[in-house]
mmCIF file of C-alpha atoms and ligand atoms in Angstrom:
data_model
loop_
_atom_site.group_PDB
_atom_site.id
_atom_site.type_symbol
_atom_site.label_atom_id
_atom_site.label_comp_id
_atom_site.label_asym_id
_atom_site.label_seq_id
_atom_site.Cartn_x
_atom_site.Cartn_y
_atom_site.Cartn_z
ATOM 1 C CA UNK A 1447 -19.669 -22.797 0.983
ATOM 2 C CA UNK A 1448 -17.780 -23.746 -2.129
ATOM 3 C CA UNK A 1449 -15.199 -21.231 -2.962
ATOM 4 C CA UNK A 1450 -12.695 -20.942 -5.844
ATOM 5 C CA UNK A 1451 -9.054 -19.535 -5.806
ATOM 6 C CA UNK A 1452 -7.659 -17.827 -8.790
ATOM 7 C CA UNK A 1453 -3.910 -17.591 -8.746
ATOM 8 C CA UNK A 1454 -2.080 -20.282 -6.592
ATOM 9 C CA UNK A 1455 1.086 -17.997 -5.927
ATOM 10 C CA UNK A 1456 2.301 -16.996 -2.515
ATOM 11 C CA UNK A 1457 -0.916 -15.684 -1.303
ATOM 12 C CA UNK A 1458 -3.420 -18.017 -3.020
ATOM 13 C CA UNK A 1459 -1.650 -21.014 -1.920
ATOM 14 C CA UNK A 1460 -1.576 -19.377 1.648
ATOM 15 C CA UNK A 1461 -5.317 -19.263 1.370
ATOM 16 C CA UNK A 1462 -5.826 -22.689 0.738
ATOM 17 C CA UNK A 1463 -3.423 -23.471 3.591
ATOM 18 C CA UNK A 1464 -5.471 -21.325 5.939
ATOM 19 C CA UNK A 1465 -8.873 -22.825 4.816
ATOM 20 C CA UNK A 1466 -7.691 -26.122 5.686
ATOM 21 C CA UNK A 1467 -5.859 -25.612 8.755
ATOM 22 C CA UNK A 1468 -8.676 -23.430 10.304
ATOM 23 C CA UNK A 1469 -11.500 -25.250 9.149
ATOM 24 C CA UNK A 1470 -13.081 -25.924 12.637
ATOM 25 C CA UNK A 1471 -12.730 -22.075 13.345
ATOM 26 C CA UNK A 1472 -14.058 -21.190 10.156
ATOM 27 C CA UNK A 1473 -17.179 -23.336 10.583
ATOM 28 C CA UNK A 1474 -17.729 -21.533 14.122
ATOM 29 C CA UNK A 1475 -17.297 -18.179 12.570
ATOM 30 C CA UNK A 1476 -19.470 -18.571 9.398
ATOM 31 C CA UNK A 1477 -21.755 -21.238 10.428
ATOM 32 C CA UNK A 1478 -20.995 -23.705 7.511
ATOM 33 C CA UNK A 1479 -17.915 -25.354 6.037
ATOM 34 C CA UNK A 1480 -15.677 -23.759 3.739
ATOM 35 C CA UNK A 1481 -14.402 -25.969 0.785
ATOM 36 C CA UNK A 1482 -12.183 -25.036 -1.879
ATOM 37 C CA UNK A 1483 -13.791 -26.383 -5.081
ATOM 38 C CA UNK A 1484 -11.737 -24.893 -7.696
ATOM 39 C CA UNK A 1485 -8.253 -23.473 -8.145
ATOM 40 C CA UNK A 1486 -7.404 -21.626 -11.536
ATOM 41 C CA UNK A 1487 -3.699 -21.261 -12.442
ATOM 42 C CA UNK A 1488 -1.886 -22.111 -15.692
ATOM 43 C CA UNK A 1489 0.838 -23.830 -13.845
ATOM 44 C CA UNK A 1490 0.753 -27.393 -12.738
ATOM 45 C CA UNK A 1491 1.109 -28.379 -8.946
ATOM 46 C CA UNK A 1492 1.339 -32.154 -8.731
ATOM 47 C CA UNK A 1493 2.551 -32.233 -5.153
ATOM 48 C CA UNK A 1494 -0.381 -30.093 -3.845
ATOM 49 C CA UNK A 1495 -2.723 -31.725 -1.351
ATOM 50 C CA UNK A 1496 -5.420 -30.024 -3.534
ATOM 51 C CA UNK A 1497 -6.982 -31.845 -6.470
ATOM 52 C CA UNK A 1498 -9.136 -29.527 -7.996
ATOM 53 C CA UNK A 1499 -6.829 -27.475 -10.369
ATOM 54 C CA UNK A 1500 -8.166 -26.079 -13.581
ATOM 55 C CA UNK A 1501 -6.627 -23.953 -16.334
ATOM 56 C CA UNK A 1502 -10.142 -22.752 -17.535
ATOM 57 C CA UNK A 1503 -11.856 -19.982 -15.829
ATOM 58 C CA UNK A 1504 -15.317 -21.100 -17.043
ATOM 59 C CA UNK A 1505 -15.037 -23.984 -14.513
ATOM 60 C CA UNK A 1506 -15.519 -21.473 -11.914
ATOM 61 C CA UNK A 1507 -17.823 -19.028 -13.570
ATOM 62 C CA UNK A 1508 -20.159 -21.624 -14.583
ATOM 63 C CA UNK A 1509 -20.118 -23.779 -11.266
ATOM 64 C CA UNK A 1510 -23.623 -22.499 -9.561
ATOM 65 C CA UNK A 1511 -22.344 -23.922 -6.258
ATOM 66 C CA UNK A 1512 -19.249 -21.558 -6.017
ATOM 67 C CA UNK A 1513 -20.442 -18.610 -4.057
ATOM 68 C CA UNK A 1514 -17.175 -16.632 -3.187
ATOM 69 C CA UNK A 1515 -14.123 -16.423 -5.423
ATOM 70 C CA UNK A 1516 -10.621 -15.318 -4.155
ATOM 71 C CA UNK A 1517 -8.685 -13.552 -6.875
ATOM 72 C CA UNK A 1518 -4.897 -13.573 -5.931
ATOM 73 C CA UNK A 1519 -3.790 -13.376 -9.453
ATOM 74 C CA UNK A 1520 -2.245 -9.873 -9.332
ATOM 75 C CA UNK A 1521 -2.002 -7.292 -12.109
ATOM 76 C CA UNK A 1522 -4.947 -5.772 -14.046
ATOM 77 C CA UNK A 1523 -5.539 -8.528 -16.795
ATOM 78 C CA UNK A 1524 -7.137 -10.913 -16.842
ATOM 79 C CA UNK A 1525 -8.034 -10.400 -13.270
ATOM 80 C CA UNK A 1526 -10.323 -7.403 -14.143
ATOM 81 C CA UNK A 1527 -12.247 -9.345 -16.988
ATOM 82 C CA UNK A 1528 -12.710 -12.426 -14.608
ATOM 83 C CA UNK A 1529 -13.679 -10.229 -11.564
ATOM 84 C CA UNK A 1530 -16.357 -8.419 -13.714
ATOM 85 C CA UNK A 1531 -17.812 -11.649 -15.137
ATOM 86 C CA UNK A 1532 -17.976 -13.206 -11.654
ATOM 87 C CA UNK A 1533 -19.734 -10.271 -10.114
ATOM 88 C CA UNK A 1534 -22.186 -10.054 -13.037
ATOM 89 C CA UNK A 1535 -22.792 -13.601 -12.427
ATOM 90 C CA UNK A 1536 -23.706 -12.847 -8.700
ATOM 91 C CA UNK A 1537 -20.686 -14.581 -7.133
ATOM 92 C CA UNK A 1538 -18.904 -12.612 -4.495
ATOM 93 C CA UNK A 1539 -15.163 -11.780 -5.188
ATOM 94 C CA UNK A 1540 -12.430 -11.028 -2.635
ATOM 95 C CA UNK A 1541 -8.922 -9.905 -3.533
ATOM 96 C CA UNK A 1542 -5.379 -8.965 -2.520
ATOM 97 C CA UNK A 1543 -4.982 -7.186 -5.909
ATOM 98 C CA UNK A 1544 -4.221 -3.434 -5.023
ATOM 99 C CA UNK A 1545 -3.577 -2.670 -8.640
ATOM 100 C CA UNK A 1546 -6.971 -3.990 -9.850
ATOM 101 C CA UNK A 1547 -8.943 -2.068 -6.906
ATOM 102 C CA UNK A 1548 -6.802 1.134 -7.603
ATOM 103 C CA UNK A 1549 -7.521 0.832 -11.299
ATOM 104 C CA UNK A 1550 -11.045 -0.608 -11.678
ATOM 105 C CA UNK A 1551 -12.333 -0.351 -8.039
ATOM 106 C CA UNK A 1552 -15.042 2.039 -8.640
ATOM 107 C CA UNK A 1553 -16.660 0.171 -11.230
ATOM 108 C CA UNK A 1554 -16.353 -3.178 -9.512
ATOM 109 C CA UNK A 1555 -17.812 -1.799 -6.279
ATOM 110 C CA UNK A 1556 -20.717 -0.299 -8.126
ATOM 111 C CA UNK A 1557 -21.377 -3.847 -9.931
ATOM 112 C CA UNK A 1558 -21.223 -5.625 -6.580
ATOM 113 C CA UNK A 1559 -23.791 -2.880 -5.022
ATOM 114 C CA UNK A 1560 -26.189 -3.267 -7.990
ATOM 115 C CA UNK A 1561 -26.094 -7.146 -7.526
ATOM 116 C CA UNK A 1562 -26.226 -7.046 -3.917
ATOM 117 C CA UNK A 1563 -23.173 -9.012 -3.086
ATOM 118 C CA UNK A 1564 -19.689 -7.848 -2.401
ATOM 119 C CA UNK A 1565 -16.193 -6.962 -3.702
ATOM 120 C CA UNK A 1566 -13.863 -7.055 -0.642
ATOM 121 C CA UNK A 1567 -10.181 -6.278 -0.717
ATOM 122 C CA UNK A 1568 -8.851 -6.074 3.068
ATOM 123 C CA UNK A 1569 -5.625 -7.812 1.895
ATOM 124 C CA UNK A 1570 -4.730 -5.165 -0.786
ATOM 125 C CA UNK A 1571 -3.420 -2.686 1.734
ATOM 126 C CA UNK A 1572 -1.025 -3.515 4.692
ATOM 127 C CA UNK A 1573 -1.162 -7.275 4.377
ATOM 128 C CA UNK A 1574 -2.249 -8.928 7.542
ATOM 129 C CA UNK A 1575 -3.181 -5.537 9.090
ATOM 130 C CA UNK A 1576 -6.964 -4.692 9.368
ATOM 131 C CA UNK A 1577 -7.049 -1.180 7.913
ATOM 132 C CA UNK A 1578 -9.706 -1.374 5.026
ATOM 133 C CA UNK A 1579 -12.730 -2.733 7.247
ATOM 134 C CA UNK A 1580 -11.901 -0.280 9.981
ATOM 135 C CA UNK A 1581 -11.675 2.651 7.395
ATOM 136 C CA UNK A 1582 -15.427 1.707 6.116
ATOM 137 C CA UNK A 1583 -16.801 0.707 9.409
ATOM 138 C CA UNK A 1584 -15.183 1.758 12.641
ATOM 139 C CA UNK A 1585 -13.818 5.178 11.412
ATOM 140 C CA UNK A 1586 -16.713 6.411 9.299
ATOM 141 C CA UNK A 1587 -18.314 8.777 11.970
ATOM 142 C CA UNK A 1588 -15.993 11.399 11.070
ATOM 143 C CA UNK A 1589 -13.943 13.070 8.638
ATOM 144 C CA UNK A 1590 -10.096 12.000 8.084
ATOM 145 C CA UNK A 1591 -7.820 14.808 7.545
ATOM 146 C CA UNK A 1592 -4.692 12.845 6.889
ATOM 147 C CA UNK A 1593 -3.359 9.166 6.444
ATOM 148 C CA UNK A 1594 0.513 8.761 6.213
ATOM 149 C CA UNK A 1595 2.428 5.460 6.609
ATOM 150 C CA UNK A 1596 4.764 2.745 5.793
ATOM 151 C CA UNK A 1597 2.750 0.764 3.134
ATOM 152 C CA UNK A 1598 5.251 -1.534 1.629
ATOM 153 C CA UNK A 1599 6.873 -4.575 3.490
ATOM 154 C CA UNK A 1600 9.424 -5.243 0.871
ATOM 155 C CA UNK A 1601 11.071 -1.663 1.084
ATOM 156 C CA UNK A 1602 10.808 -1.416 4.805
ATOM 157 C CA UNK A 1603 12.865 -4.812 4.958
ATOM 158 C CA UNK A 1604 15.333 -3.694 2.728
ATOM 159 C CA UNK A 1605 15.821 -0.265 4.520
ATOM 160 C CA UNK A 1606 16.133 -2.020 7.741
ATOM 161 C CA UNK A 1607 18.666 -4.801 6.549
ATOM 162 C CA UNK A 1608 20.705 -2.099 4.780
ATOM 163 C CA UNK A 1609 20.880 0.458 7.489
ATOM 164 C CA UNK A 1610 20.653 -1.423 10.672
ATOM 165 C CA UNK A 1611 22.400 -4.862 9.512
ATOM 166 C CA UNK A 1612 24.706 -3.346 6.923
ATOM 167 C CA UNK A 1613 23.481 -5.692 4.049
ATOM 168 C CA UNK A 1614 23.666 -4.627 0.474
ATOM 169 C CA UNK A 1615 20.631 -3.259 -1.411
ATOM 170 C CA UNK A 1616 20.891 -6.400 -4.033
ATOM 171 C CA UNK A 1617 21.068 -9.042 -1.183
ATOM 172 C CA UNK A 1618 18.276 -7.413 1.016
ATOM 173 C CA UNK A 1619 16.018 -7.426 -1.882
ATOM 174 C CA UNK A 1620 16.701 -11.096 -2.901
ATOM 175 C CA UNK A 1621 15.970 -12.130 0.852
ATOM 176 C CA UNK A 1622 12.651 -10.257 0.541
ATOM 177 C CA UNK A 1623 11.942 -11.987 -2.644
ATOM 178 C CA UNK A 1624 12.875 -15.453 -1.235
ATOM 179 C CA UNK A 1625 10.340 -14.669 1.958
ATOM 180 C CA UNK A 1626 7.689 -14.064 -0.359
ATOM 181 C CA UNK A 1627 7.269 -10.201 0.297
ATOM 182 C CA UNK A 1628 8.066 -8.739 -3.107
ATOM 183 C CA UNK A 1629 5.956 -8.173 -6.035
ATOM 184 C CA UNK A 1630 6.476 -10.422 -9.196
ATOM 185 C CA UNK A 1631 8.522 -7.625 -10.702
ATOM 186 C CA UNK A 1632 10.057 -5.903 -7.491
ATOM 187 C CA UNK A 1633 10.303 -2.459 -9.336
ATOM 188 C CA UNK A 1634 6.906 -1.880 -8.212
ATOM 189 C CA UNK A 1635 8.112 -2.194 -4.538
ATOM 190 C CA UNK A 1636 11.348 -0.217 -4.718
ATOM 191 C CA UNK A 1637 10.019 2.495 -7.319
ATOM 192 C CA UNK A 1638 7.048 3.058 -4.828
ATOM 193 C CA UNK A 1639 4.428 2.134 -7.357
ATOM 194 C CA UNK A 1640 3.099 -0.514 -4.860
ATOM 195 C CA UNK A 1641 2.707 2.206 -2.130
ATOM 196 C CA UNK A 1642 1.235 4.517 -4.667
ATOM 197 C CA UNK A 1643 -1.622 2.016 -5.555
ATOM 198 C CA UNK A 1644 -2.105 1.449 -1.733
ATOM 199 C CA UNK A 1645 -2.300 5.136 -0.887
ATOM 200 C CA UNK A 1646 -4.786 5.675 -3.740
ATOM 201 C CA UNK A 1647 -7.104 2.928 -2.245
ATOM 202 C CA UNK A 1648 -6.832 4.629 1.372
ATOM 203 C CA UNK A 1649 -7.669 7.972 -0.224
ATOM 204 C CA UNK A 1650 -10.776 6.869 -1.954
ATOM 205 C CA UNK A 1651 -11.979 5.272 1.210
ATOM 206 C CA UNK A 1652 -11.061 8.247 3.525
ATOM 207 C CA UNK A 1653 -12.168 11.005 1.237
ATOM 208 C CA UNK A 1654 -14.809 9.354 -0.878
ATOM 209 C CA UNK A 1655 -13.045 10.261 -4.341
ATOM 210 C CA UNK A 1656 -11.138 7.884 -6.740
ATOM 211 C CA UNK A 1657 -7.719 9.192 -7.670
ATOM 212 C CA UNK A 1658 -5.889 8.522 -10.809
ATOM 213 C CA UNK A 1659 -2.755 6.758 -9.267
ATOM 214 C CA UNK A 1660 -0.888 7.283 -12.274
ATOM 215 C CA UNK A 1661 -0.867 10.920 -11.482
ATOM 216 C CA UNK A 1662 0.239 10.475 -7.920
ATOM 217 C CA UNK A 1663 3.924 11.897 -7.344
ATOM 218 C CA UNK A 1664 5.931 8.803 -6.688
ATOM 219 C CA UNK A 1665 9.490 8.221 -5.672
ATOM 220 C CA UNK A 1666 10.988 5.112 -4.318
ATOM 221 C CA UNK A 1667 14.012 4.193 -2.133
ATOM 222 C CA UNK A 1668 16.671 3.820 -4.733
ATOM 223 C CA UNK A 1669 18.219 7.210 -4.419
ATOM 224 C CA UNK A 1670 18.750 7.127 -0.634
ATOM 225 C CA UNK A 1671 22.496 7.295 -0.046
ATOM 226 C CA UNK A 1672 24.393 6.189 2.977
ATOM 227 C CA UNK A 1673 25.309 9.962 3.488
ATOM 228 C CA UNK A 1674 21.585 10.822 3.849
ATOM 229 C CA UNK A 1675 21.344 8.001 6.520
ATOM 230 C CA UNK A 1676 24.167 9.304 8.429
ATOM 231 C CA UNK A 1677 22.852 12.790 8.361
ATOM 232 C CA UNK A 1678 19.347 11.496 9.372
ATOM 233 C CA UNK A 1679 20.852 9.415 12.388
ATOM 234 C CA UNK A 1680 22.970 12.654 13.477
ATOM 235 C CA UNK A 1681 19.756 14.785 13.376
ATOM 236 C CA UNK A 1682 17.649 12.093 15.175
ATOM 237 C CA UNK A 1683 15.773 10.789 12.205
ATOM 238 C CA UNK A 1684 15.168 7.345 10.504
ATOM 239 C CA UNK A 1685 14.294 7.109 6.606
ATOM 240 C CA UNK A 1686 11.187 5.326 5.810
ATOM 241 C CA UNK A 1687 9.088 5.065 2.383
ATOM 242 C CA UNK A 1688 5.757 6.916 3.105
ATOM 243 C CA UNK A 1689 2.556 7.105 1.372
ATOM 244 C CA UNK A 1690 0.571 10.205 2.255
ATOM 245 C CA UNK A 1691 -2.715 11.382 1.341
ATOM 246 C CA UNK A 1692 -4.638 14.427 2.657
ATOM 247 C CA UNK A 1693 -7.262 17.016 1.927
ATOM 248 C CA UNK A 1694 -6.416 20.210 -0.124
ATOM 249 C CA UNK A 1695 -9.533 22.353 -0.248
ATOM 250 C CA UNK A 1696 -12.072 20.220 -1.901
ATOM 251 C CA UNK A 1697 -9.504 17.941 -3.618
ATOM 252 C CA UNK A 1698 -7.317 15.149 -2.381
ATOM 253 C CA UNK A 1699 -3.683 15.200 -2.498
ATOM 254 C CA UNK A 1700 -1.559 11.935 -2.499
ATOM 255 C CA UNK A 1701 2.205 11.355 -2.835
ATOM 256 C CA UNK A 1702 4.603 8.609 -2.159
ATOM 257 C CA UNK A 1703 8.383 9.566 -1.034
ATOM 258 C CA UNK A 1704 11.216 8.563 1.179
ATOM 259 C CA UNK A 1705 10.883 10.643 4.298
ATOM 260 C CA UNK A 1706 12.893 11.548 7.650
ATOM 261 C CA UNK A 1707 10.737 10.382 10.360
ATOM 262 C CA UNK A 1708 11.810 11.554 13.900
ATOM 263 C CA UNK A 1709 13.063 8.684 16.060
ATOM 264 C CA UNK A 1710 10.519 9.647 18.685
ATOM 265 C CA UNK A 1711 7.565 8.877 15.926
ATOM 266 C CA UNK A 1712 6.064 5.572 16.353
ATOM 267 C CA UNK A 1713 6.827 5.113 12.503
ATOM 268 C CA UNK A 1714 10.485 5.275 13.214
ATOM 269 C CA UNK A 1715 10.595 2.028 15.154
ATOM 270 C CA UNK A 1716 8.604 -0.017 12.289
ATOM 271 C CA UNK A 1717 11.161 -2.335 11.009
ATOM 272 C CA UNK A 1718 11.448 -5.286 8.556
ATOM 273 C CA UNK A 1719 8.314 -6.471 6.887
ATOM 274 C CA UNK A 1720 6.256 -4.473 9.297
ATOM 275 C CA UNK A 1721 3.847 -1.607 8.073
ATOM 276 C CA UNK A 1722 2.306 1.113 10.095
ATOM 277 C CA UNK A 1723 -0.454 3.396 9.141
ATOM 278 C CA UNK A 1724 -1.562 6.572 10.932
ATOM 279 C CA UNK A 1725 -5.086 7.976 10.337
ATOM 280 C CA UNK A 1726 -5.637 11.429 11.593
ATOM 281 C CA UNK A 1727 -9.271 12.674 11.924
ATOM 282 C CA UNK A 1728 -10.934 15.969 12.940
ATOM 283 C CA UNK A 1729 -12.557 14.369 16.030
ATOM 284 C CA UNK A 1730 -10.678 11.143 16.034
ATOM 285 C CA UNK A 1731 -7.330 12.601 16.591
ATOM 286 C CA UNK A 1732 -4.616 9.913 15.667
ATOM 287 C CA UNK A 1733 -4.961 5.989 15.444
ATOM 288 C CA UNK A 1734 -2.319 3.671 14.287
ATOM 289 C CA UNK A 1735 -2.404 0.326 12.661
ATOM 290 C CA UNK A 1736 0.713 -1.976 12.935
ATOM 291 C CA UNK A 1737 1.359 -5.399 11.539
ATOM 292 C CA UNK A 1738 2.728 -7.576 9.033
ATOM 293 C CA UNK A 1739 2.467 -5.730 5.678
ATOM 294 C CA UNK A 1740 3.463 -8.867 3.384
ATOM 295 C CA UNK A 1741 4.021 -12.416 3.505
ATOM 296 C CA UNK A 1742 2.161 -15.544 2.708
ATOM 297 C CA UNK A 1743 0.062 -16.327 5.707
ATOM 298 C CA UNK A 1744 -0.535 -12.684 7.310
ATOM 299 C CA UNK A 1745 -1.854 -11.723 3.877
ATOM 300 C CA UNK A 1746 -3.965 -14.929 3.331
ATOM 301 C CA UNK A 1747 -5.655 -14.332 6.912
ATOM 302 C CA UNK A 1748 -6.719 -11.111 5.787
ATOM 303 C CA UNK A 1749 -8.013 -12.541 2.498
ATOM 304 C CA UNK A 1750 -9.835 -15.460 4.293
ATOM 305 C CA UNK A 1751 -11.268 -12.940 6.755
ATOM 306 C CA UNK A 1752 -12.984 -11.552 3.668
ATOM 307 C CA UNK A 1753 -14.323 -14.798 2.728
ATOM 308 C CA UNK A 1754 -15.969 -15.128 5.972
ATOM 309 C CA UNK A 1755 -17.499 -11.783 5.729
ATOM 310 C CA UNK A 1756 -18.847 -12.387 2.393
ATOM 311 C CA UNK A 1757 -20.413 -15.720 3.664
ATOM 312 C CA UNK A 1758 -22.016 -13.570 6.562
ATOM 313 C CA UNK A 1759 -23.237 -11.166 4.095
ATOM 314 C CA UNK A 1760 -24.430 -13.678 1.355
ATOM 315 C CA UNK A 1761 -27.546 -11.412 0.269
ATOM 316 C CA UNK A 1762 -26.562 -7.999 1.723
ATOM 317 C CA UNK A 1763 -24.156 -5.599 0.179
ATOM 318 C CA UNK A 1764 -21.676 -4.025 2.662
ATOM 319 C CA UNK A 1765 -21.529 -0.589 1.338
ATOM 320 C CA UNK A 1766 -18.139 0.549 0.440
ATOM 321 C CA UNK A 1767 -18.432 3.515 -2.100
ATOM 322 C CA UNK A 1768 -16.559 6.367 -3.546
ATOM 323 C CA UNK A 1769 -17.004 8.776 -6.437
ATOM 324 C CA UNK A 1770 -15.629 7.994 -9.712
ATOM 325 C CA UNK A 1771 -12.301 9.587 -10.992
ATOM 326 C CA UNK A 1772 -12.758 13.378 -11.747
ATOM 327 C CA UNK A 1773 -9.519 15.513 -12.249
ATOM 328 C CA UNK A 1774 -11.032 18.405 -10.270
ATOM 329 C CA UNK A 1775 -10.913 15.881 -7.218
ATOM 330 C CA UNK A 1776 -7.146 15.371 -7.605
ATOM 331 C CA UNK A 1777 -4.837 18.055 -6.269
ATOM 332 C CA UNK A 1778 -1.406 18.404 -7.615
ATOM 333 C CA UNK A 1779 -0.007 19.413 -4.171
ATOM 334 C CA UNK A 1780 1.367 22.746 -5.025
ATOM 335 C CA UNK A 1781 -0.139 24.336 -1.963
ATOM 336 C CA UNK A 1782 0.281 21.359 0.537
ATOM 337 C CA UNK A 1783 3.118 22.454 3.032
ATOM 338 C CA UNK A 1784 5.849 19.967 4.204
ATOM 339 C CA UNK A 1785 8.999 20.630 6.086
ATOM 340 C CA UNK A 1786 12.186 19.398 4.102
ATOM 341 C CA UNK A 1787 15.635 17.922 4.803
ATOM 342 C CA UNK A 1788 18.243 18.949 2.246
ATOM 343 C CA UNK A 1789 21.843 17.645 1.846
ATOM 344 C CA UNK A 1790 23.777 20.059 -0.151
ATOM 345 C CA UNK A 1791 27.487 20.404 -1.044
ATOM 346 C CA UNK A 1792 29.469 23.700 -1.108
ATOM 347 C CA UNK A 1793 30.082 26.369 1.405
ATOM 348 C CA UNK A 1794 27.106 26.843 3.463
ATOM 349 C CA UNK A 1795 25.447 30.266 2.545
ATOM 350 C CA UNK A 1796 24.777 32.890 5.477
ATOM 351 C CA UNK A 1797 20.894 32.977 4.473
ATOM 352 C CA UNK A 1798 18.808 30.267 3.364
ATOM 353 C CA UNK A 1799 15.147 31.548 3.120
ATOM 354 C CA UNK A 1800 12.893 29.227 5.223
ATOM 355 C CA UNK A 1801 15.611 26.942 6.174
ATOM 356 C CA UNK A 1802 18.605 26.484 8.632
ATOM 357 C CA UNK A 1803 21.802 24.736 8.341
ATOM 358 C CA UNK A 1804 21.617 22.074 11.175
ATOM 359 C CA UNK A 1805 24.582 19.682 10.476
ATOM 360 C CA UNK A 1806 28.044 19.293 8.630
ATOM 361 C CA UNK A 1807 29.188 16.056 7.177
ATOM 362 C CA UNK A 1808 32.231 14.622 9.440
ATOM 363 C CA UNK A 1809 34.183 13.187 6.739
ATOM 364 C CA UNK A 1810 33.340 15.585 3.931
ATOM 365 C CA UNK A 1811 33.594 19.212 5.547
ATOM 366 C CA UNK A 1812 31.974 20.249 2.113
ATOM 367 C CA UNK A 1813 28.427 18.746 2.635
ATOM 368 C CA UNK A 1814 25.847 20.147 5.145
ATOM 369 C CA UNK A 1815 22.402 19.472 5.979
ATOM 370 C CA UNK A 1816 19.509 21.859 6.154
ATOM 371 C CA UNK A 1817 16.057 21.533 7.764
ATOM 372 C CA UNK A 1818 13.294 23.898 6.575
ATOM 373 C CA UNK A 1819 10.189 25.274 8.233
ATOM 374 C CA UNK A 1820 6.681 24.054 6.428
ATOM 375 C CA UNK A 1821 7.064 25.166 2.904
ATOM 376 C CA UNK A 1822 4.782 24.987 -0.065
ATOM 377 C CA UNK A 1823 6.179 24.149 -3.491
ATOM 378 C CA UNK A 1824 7.068 27.801 -4.321
ATOM 379 C CA UNK A 1825 8.738 28.083 -0.917
ATOM 380 C CA UNK A 1826 10.868 25.303 -1.561
ATOM 381 C CA UNK A 1827 11.682 26.366 -5.050
ATOM 382 C CA UNK A 1828 12.801 29.863 -3.664
ATOM 383 C CA UNK A 1829 15.203 28.087 -1.172
ATOM 384 C CA UNK A 1830 16.705 25.812 -3.851
ATOM 385 C CA UNK A 1831 17.240 28.986 -6.085
ATOM 386 C CA UNK A 1832 19.173 30.788 -3.255
ATOM 387 C CA UNK A 1833 21.212 27.870 -2.494
ATOM 388 C CA UNK A 1834 22.131 27.346 -6.240
ATOM 389 C CA UNK A 1835 22.757 31.125 -6.653
ATOM 390 C CA UNK A 1836 25.521 30.459 -3.674
ATOM 391 C CA UNK A 1837 27.359 28.079 -5.819
ATOM 392 C CA UNK A 1838 26.163 25.126 -3.957
ATOM 393 C CA UNK A 1839 24.557 21.865 -5.128
ATOM 394 C CA UNK A 1840 21.347 20.202 -3.725
ATOM 395 C CA UNK A 1841 22.425 16.465 -3.583
ATOM 396 C CA UNK A 1842 19.216 15.263 -2.014
ATOM 397 C CA UNK A 1843 15.789 16.683 -0.845
ATOM 398 C CA UNK A 1844 13.219 14.686 1.227
ATOM 399 C CA UNK A 1845 10.238 15.462 3.230
ATOM 400 C CA UNK A 1846 10.035 15.363 6.823
ATOM 401 C CA UNK A 1847 6.773 13.470 8.252
ATOM 402 C CA UNK A 1848 5.435 12.439 11.652
ATOM 403 C CA UNK A 1849 6.435 15.404 13.810
HETATM 404 N N1 HSE B 2098 4.933 -6.327 -2.318
HETATM 405 C C1 HSE B 2098 4.190 -6.129 -1.117
HETATM 406 C C2 HSE B 2098 4.837 -5.427 -0.006
HETATM 407 C C3 HSE B 2098 3.321 -7.152 -0.875
HETATM 408 O O1 HSE B 2098 6.095 -5.568 0.188
HETATM 409 O O2 HSE B 2098 4.246 -4.685 0.739
HETATM 410 C C4 HSE B 2098 1.958 -6.789 -0.105
HETATM 411 O O3 HSE B 2098 1.226 -5.805 -0.689
#
């Protein structure tokens, strides 16, 4: 099988490396050699062991011997246009591009199904963790109720370095970039957009409905303070960036937020670049997926596994399907209850509806923490109103998850 790679960055070059290094294994796994025939990239790589670089997409599109194309370009354009043309031409496409899958996945999967080929995207969520294939094969017998987890390696690495090793945000971010974890623009990591695209993909797989990820409530890690970490520690929690999706009646709710996770939850012990995803189902109970969520070789392994799967299903579409976006399918979350942590300054009021003062700051006697019972948005608003009426200020508010 001749394959092509579009985008020779961290993941694309990892794919080349894995294909060469694991050639014998790949022959055993898919029954034929896998050869990289073209690599599309606008940059020059004079020192690369590969001599098949091109700057012209048509070299791939028009090569009848290329059956599988790896798209590791990232971003929507031109990856969308290229992917669509390749699928229409009957070539399988495998990708790590979560932005493209979250934006145009419905249409690209439909084209692949019509053409009896495959559009596979295991590496788009959780880096090297097998999560996409289990979602559409092993876990398809029953209904999922909830998915929540740590879906971004860069922010988990930053939080670990900052709060366990005392590193600054900037230097932890630089290290994550050096290690090849971060997006080209790391704003997507630290502001939660990357997690947002990943939870949109998981929600579509779990609940069969595409979400508009631009409408997913998304908050990153930049507002977490050392005071919040100190309170969380005191109360027995870690702070993690969480993607969550759940059923809300007939609709689906998804959100991204920093959350307090109890220290005895398996998510609390997930550090550095590791991701952890918990899937809850009606019959299933709870299943957890854990592994390296970013990085060259773990992610490249997931991509190459999809290449093998495409070769094994050359003329068979492995059905992956969800309904196209409809605003009725996406809940605003008004009625989805969460318990909350609030850090508040002022003199603690005697009555906080739905919440309880659980700790005072050591060095600043004027700050206290409140943990609430499970509240919907209106319950939280009422609590905040009451707190403000007592001349207190809410300094931060985060959900509790994983209890
Ligand atoms: N920037 C992403 C992360 C890469 O840190 O998780 C893997 O999707």
